[in-house]
GROMACS .gro file of C-alpha atoms in nm:
model
  260
    1MET     CA    1  10.096  11.857   9.873
    2SER     CA    2   9.865  12.069  10.085
    3HIS     CA    3   9.509  12.183  10.026
    4GLU     CA    4   9.285  12.422  10.212
    5ASN     CA    5   8.946  12.294  10.324
    6ARG     CA    6   8.700  12.363  10.047
    7VAL     CA    7   8.397  12.221   9.877
    8TYR     CA    8   8.505  11.969   9.616
    9ARG     CA    9   8.345  11.988   9.269
   10PRO     CA   10   8.562  11.751   9.067
   11ALA     CA   11   8.598  11.756   8.692
   12VAL     CA   12   8.768  11.494   8.475
   13ILE     CA   13   8.926  11.552   8.135
   14THR     CA   14   9.082  11.288   7.912
   15VAL     CA   15   9.286  11.410   7.618
   16GLY     CA   16   9.361  11.234   7.290
   17GLN     CA   17   9.251  11.213   6.929
   18GLU     CA   18   9.243  10.834   6.952
   19VAL     CA   19   8.976  10.856   7.221
   20LEU     CA   20   8.783  11.136   7.053
   21TYR     CA   21   8.771  10.943   6.726
   22GLY     CA   22   8.654  10.625   6.898
   23GLU     CA   23   8.971  10.438   6.809
   24ARG     CA   24   9.039  10.348   7.172
   25PRO     CA   25   8.796  10.296   7.462
   26ASN     CA   26   8.803  10.570   7.724
   27ASP     CA   27   8.899  10.344   8.014
   28ASN     CA   28   9.083  10.626   8.193
   29LEU     CA   29   8.769  10.837   8.213
   30LEU     CA   30   8.567  10.551   8.357
   31TRP     CA   31   8.838  10.467   8.610
   32LEU     CA   32   8.872  10.829   8.728
   33LEU     CA   33   8.496  10.875   8.761
   34ARG     CA   34   8.473  10.560   8.972
   35ALA     CA   35   8.770  10.671   9.183
   36PHE     CA   36   8.599  11.000   9.269
   37GLU     CA   37   8.275  10.818   9.347
   38ARG     CA   38   8.459  10.589   9.590
   39CYS     CA   39   8.592  10.899   9.767
   40GLY     CA   40   8.239  11.025   9.818
   41ILE     CA   41   8.291  11.321   9.585
   42PRO     CA   42   8.149  11.220   9.245
   43ALA     CA   43   8.264  11.422   8.947
   44ALA     CA   44   8.039  11.707   8.839
   45VAL     CA   45   8.176  11.726   8.483
   46ALA     CA   46   8.358  11.491   8.245
   47MET     CA   47   8.508  11.582   7.906
   48VAL     CA   48   8.701  11.429   7.619
   49LEU     CA   49   8.924  11.680   7.439
   50PRO     CA   50   9.154  11.665   7.136
   51ASP     CA   51   9.532  11.715   7.133
   52ASP     CA   52   9.483  12.084   7.070
   53GLU     CA   53   9.619  12.335   7.321
   54VAL     CA   54   9.367  12.606   7.231
   55VAL     CA   55   9.070  12.372   7.279
   56ILE     CA   56   9.217  12.235   7.601
   57ALA     CA   57   9.277  12.587   7.732
   58GLU     CA   58   8.926  12.705   7.643
   59HIS     CA   59   8.749  12.425   7.827
   60LEU     CA   60   8.990  12.417   8.119
   61ALA     CA   61   8.960  12.793   8.174
   62PHE     CA   62   8.582  12.753   8.182
   63LEU     CA   63   8.602  12.480   8.447
   64VAL     CA   64   8.839  12.691   8.656
   65SER     CA   65   8.607  12.992   8.627
   66LYS     CA   66   8.323  12.777   8.761
   67GLU     CA   67   8.541  12.681   9.061
   68HIS     CA   68   8.568  12.313   8.984
   69HIS     CA   69   8.821  12.146   9.213
   70PRO     CA   70   9.007  11.923   9.163
   71ILE     CA   71   9.034  11.902   8.785
   72PHE     CA   72   9.210  11.582   8.679
   73VAL     CA   73   9.355  11.579   8.326
   74SER     CA   74   9.480  11.253   8.180
   75GLY     CA   75   9.694  11.220   7.867
   76GLY     CA   76   9.902  11.439   7.643
   77ILE     CA   77  10.194  11.522   7.876
   78GLY     CA   78  10.458  11.320   7.692
   79GLY     CA   79  10.732  11.458   7.471
   80THR     CA   80  10.604  11.399   7.119
   81HIS     CA   81  10.473  11.665   6.881
   82ASP     CA   82  10.108  11.577   6.951
   83ASP     CA   83  10.135  11.600   7.331
   84ARG     CA   84   9.974  11.941   7.388
   85THR     CA   85   9.828  11.920   7.739
   86ARG     CA   86  10.108  12.111   7.913
   87GLN     CA   87  10.068  12.396   7.667
   88GLY     CA   88   9.690  12.394   7.709
   89ILE     CA   89   9.710  12.408   8.089
   90ALA     CA   90   9.966  12.689   8.077
   91LEU     CA   91   9.743  12.885   7.840
   92ALA     CA   92   9.432  12.828   8.052
   93LEU     CA   93   9.604  12.940   8.372
   94GLN     CA   94   9.788  13.223   8.197
   95ARG     CA   95  10.130  13.097   8.301
   96PRO     CA   96  10.436  13.072   8.077
   97LEU     CA   97  10.597  12.735   8.016
   98VAL     CA   98  10.934  12.722   8.191
   99ARG     CA   99  11.193  12.450   8.237
  100HIS     CA  100  11.121  12.287   8.572
  101ALA     CA  101  11.464  12.219   8.722
  102GLU     CA  102  11.365  11.927   8.943
  103CYS     CA  103  11.166  11.760   8.665
  104PHE     CA  104  11.457  11.807   8.424
  105GLU     CA  105  11.699  11.640   8.667
  106ILE     CA  106  11.461  11.346   8.728
  107LEU     CA  107  11.424  11.289   8.356
  108ALA     CA  108  11.795  11.328   8.289
  109ARG     CA  109  11.872  11.056   8.545
  110ARG     CA  110  11.598  10.831   8.411
  111TYR     CA  111  11.693  10.850   8.042
  112GLY     CA  112  12.070  10.908   8.060
  113ALA     CA  113  12.220  10.918   7.712
  114LYS     CA  114  11.871  10.878   7.562
  115PHE     CA  115  11.749  11.208   7.707
  116THR     CA  116  11.651  11.344   7.368
  117THR     CA  117  11.516  11.687   7.280
  118GLN     CA  118  11.168  11.536   7.266
  119ARG     CA  119  11.198  11.392   7.617
  120GLN     CA  120  11.336  11.720   7.748
  121ARG     CA  121  11.006  11.880   7.649
  122MET     CA  122  10.843  11.694   7.937
  123ALA     CA  123  11.033  11.918   8.181
  124TRP     CA  124  10.874  12.234   8.041
  125LEU     CA  125  10.580  12.298   8.275
  126PRO     CA  126  10.353  12.591   8.358
  127GLN     CA  127  10.536  12.831   8.586
  128GLY     CA  128  10.472  12.745   8.951
  129ALA     CA  129  10.378  12.382   8.885
  130ARG     CA  130  10.466  12.117   9.143
  131LEU     CA  131  10.541  11.756   9.063
  132ILE     CA  132  10.338  11.438   9.112
  133ALA     CA  133  10.577  11.148   9.158
  134ASN     CA  134  10.572  10.874   8.893
  135PRO     CA  135  10.790  10.568   8.968
  136LEU     CA  136  10.742  10.437   8.614
  137GLY     CA  137  10.807  10.743   8.401
  138ALA     CA  138  10.791  11.121   8.374
  139PRO     CA  139  10.632  11.304   8.668
  140GLY     CA  140  10.287  11.452   8.649
  141PHE     CA  141  10.227  11.800   8.784
  142PHE     CA  142   9.969  12.018   8.952
  143LEU     CA  143   9.900  12.388   8.970
  144ASP     CA  144   9.608  12.557   9.143
  145SER     CA  145   9.311  12.320   9.094
  146VAL     CA  146   9.455  12.134   8.792
  147TYR     CA  147   9.630  11.795   8.815
  148ALA     CA  148   9.795  11.648   8.505
  149PHE     CA  149   9.865  11.276   8.469
  150PRO     CA  150  10.007  11.050   8.198
  151GLY     CA  151   9.758  10.855   7.991
  152PHE     CA  152   9.918  10.516   8.063
  153PRO     CA  153   9.682  10.338   8.307
  154GLU     CA  154   9.968  10.171   8.494
  155MET     CA  155  10.104  10.519   8.568
  156LEU     CA  156   9.776  10.707   8.606
  157HIS     CA  157   9.614  10.478   8.860
  158PRO     CA  158   9.875  10.487   9.141
  159MET     CA  159   9.948  10.856   9.085
  160ALA     CA  160   9.582  10.956   9.097
  161GLN     CA  161   9.522  10.739   9.402
  162GLU     CA  162   9.798  10.918   9.591
  163VAL     CA  163   9.652  11.258   9.502
  164LEU     CA  164   9.301  11.148   9.599
  165LYS     CA  165   9.432  11.014   9.927
  166THR     CA  166   9.577  11.355  10.006
  167LEU     CA  167   9.264  11.540   9.900
  168CYS     CA  168   9.039  11.316  10.106
  169LEU     CA  169   9.246  11.382  10.419
  170THR     CA  170   9.139  11.747  10.428
  171GLN     CA  171   8.777  11.657  10.494
  172THR     CA  172   8.596  11.337  10.573
  173PRO     CA  173   8.401  11.252  10.259
  174PRO     CA  174   8.038  11.166  10.333
  175GLY     CA  175   7.937  10.810  10.257
  176ARG     CA  176   7.701  10.777   9.962
  177LYS     CA  177   7.427  10.530   9.893
  178THR     CA  178   7.237  10.423   9.582
  179LEU     CA  179   6.907  10.234   9.567
  180GLU     CA  180   6.739  10.118   9.249
  181LEU     CA  181   6.423   9.949   9.133
  182THR     CA  182   6.345   9.814   8.785
  183LEU     CA  183   5.987   9.799   8.660
  184LYS     CA  184   5.830   9.647   8.348
  185ILE     CA  185   5.674   9.969   8.217
  186PRO     CA  186   5.772  10.264   7.995
  187GLU     CA  187   5.930  10.551   8.185
  188GLY     CA  188   5.646  10.783   8.089
  189GLU     CA  189   5.402  10.592   8.310
  190ILE     CA  190   5.577  10.704   8.628
  191ALA     CA  191   5.747  11.023   8.509
  192GLU     CA  192   5.495  11.256   8.673
  193GLU     CA  193   5.501  11.097   9.018
  194VAL     CA  194   5.881  11.063   9.012
  195GLU     CA  195   5.912  11.430   8.919
  196ARG     CA  196   5.678  11.523   9.205
  197PHE     CA  197   5.878  11.315   9.455
  198ALA     CA  198   6.208  11.461   9.329
  199ALA     CA  199   6.077  11.816   9.380
  200GLN     CA  200   5.978  11.731   9.738
  201HIS     CA  201   6.318  11.575   9.815
  202PRO     CA  202   6.584  11.788   9.640
  203SER     CA  203   6.872  11.632   9.838
  204VAL     CA  204   6.801  11.295   9.672
  205GLU     CA  205   6.921  11.255   9.313
  206ILE     CA  206   6.671  11.049   9.112
  207GLY     CA  207   6.726  10.920   8.761
  208LEU     CA  208   6.507  10.723   8.523
  209TYR     CA  209   6.691  10.482   8.292
  210PRO     CA  210   6.466  10.317   8.030
  211SER     CA  211   6.546  10.009   7.825
  212ILE     CA  212   6.379   9.819   7.542
  213THR     CA  213   6.391   9.443   7.597
  214PRO     CA  214   6.243   9.150   7.397
  215GLU     CA  215   5.972   9.131   7.666
  216GLY     CA  216   5.890   9.500   7.632
  217PRO     CA  217   5.997   9.833   7.786
  218THR     CA  218   6.148   9.859   8.132
  219VAL     CA  219   6.264  10.148   8.346
  220CYS     CA  220   6.519  10.156   8.627
  221VAL     CA  221   6.450  10.410   8.903
  222ARG     CA  222   6.782  10.497   9.066
  223CYS     CA  223   6.807  10.710   9.382
  224ARG     CA  224   7.137  10.848   9.509
  225GLY     CA  225   7.220  11.044   9.822
  226LEU     CA  226   7.414  11.068  10.147
  227LYS     CA  227   7.419  10.742  10.339
  228ASP     CA  228   7.350  10.901  10.678
  229ALA     CA  229   7.045  11.102  10.561
  230ALA     CA  230   6.798  10.876  10.746
  231ASN     CA  231   6.490  11.087  10.675
  232ASP     CA  232   6.562  11.096  10.303
  233TRP     CA  233   6.609  10.721  10.281
  234GLU     CA  234   6.292  10.654  10.478
  235ALA     CA  235   6.103  10.861  10.219
  236VAL     CA  236   6.285  10.690   9.929
  237HIS     CA  237   6.204  10.342  10.059
  238GLY     CA  238   5.840  10.435  10.099
  239PHE     CA  239   5.824  10.579   9.748
  240LEU     CA  240   5.993  10.282   9.582
  241GLN     CA  241   5.775  10.035   9.772
  242LYS     CA  242   5.468  10.223   9.647
  243LEU     CA  243   5.595  10.187   9.289
  244GLU     CA  244   5.653   9.814   9.348
  245ALA     CA  245   5.297   9.772   9.471
  246PHE     CA  246   5.139   9.922   9.159
  247HIS     CA  247   5.364   9.797   8.878
  248THR     CA  248   5.521   9.474   8.755
  249VAL     CA  249   5.867   9.436   8.908
  250VAL     CA  250   6.166   9.319   8.704
  251GLU     CA  251   6.418   9.369   8.982
  252PRO     CA  252   6.310   9.465   9.336
  253VAL     CA  253   6.454   9.749   9.542
  254HIS     CA  254   6.819   9.687   9.624
  255GLU     CA  255   7.132   9.881   9.714
  256VAL     CA  256   7.384   9.923   9.434
  257PRO     CA  257   7.744   9.850   9.538
  258THR     CA  258   8.008  10.114   9.481
  259PRO     CA  259   8.186  10.054   9.148
  260LEU     CA  260   8.532   9.899   9.181
   0.00000   0.00000   0.00000
């Protein structure tokens, strides 16, 4: 699996009516987002889509047109009637579905006499697709910027980790850092000065996250950026310390660990 050096703008899609309807928690989306963050290339876009090839194709084609890379798609690549992700990817990339000889042989060996018509569908992939090995079941596949994985977490996790490992080898991902401060005030009280600071330091991502507690309103000021940007972090520390000096502190400035 080889990749040219390029700027990564990841996107994550999870597919399934059960997720869209709120019948099942979207653990795969959360896991993938955290995996990209650990690589130093946080996802730019995340979507939940139904088992509908036209809808999948429409949104996927848009992401491709905006040069998102890589695009990880989880779910809907099995062999049942409602697994429509292969068809959606083929439609988005304007490739016909063809029987992938290597995938067909892998599945035939795996299922033997139980290699039903439904399971054979899993070998029909967009023309030109290459396989992502899956020790526990049917292979995933990738084509251009799109990587398709099963929705089973025990399959998705090791497969996605192998792909991420390969992607991260083509460039050294910059380390990222997050600082946050929580104050006992409504967000509106500091919105203007935070906006002014953000405009002066565009390379730092600043978010305000308000909460309503029994003791009253609070706001978390969260600053994210590249770990080695010393000048940025000097300015951030100074700004957060100024906020601490003028407002009641719920939780002082601290570094947020990378999600596991």
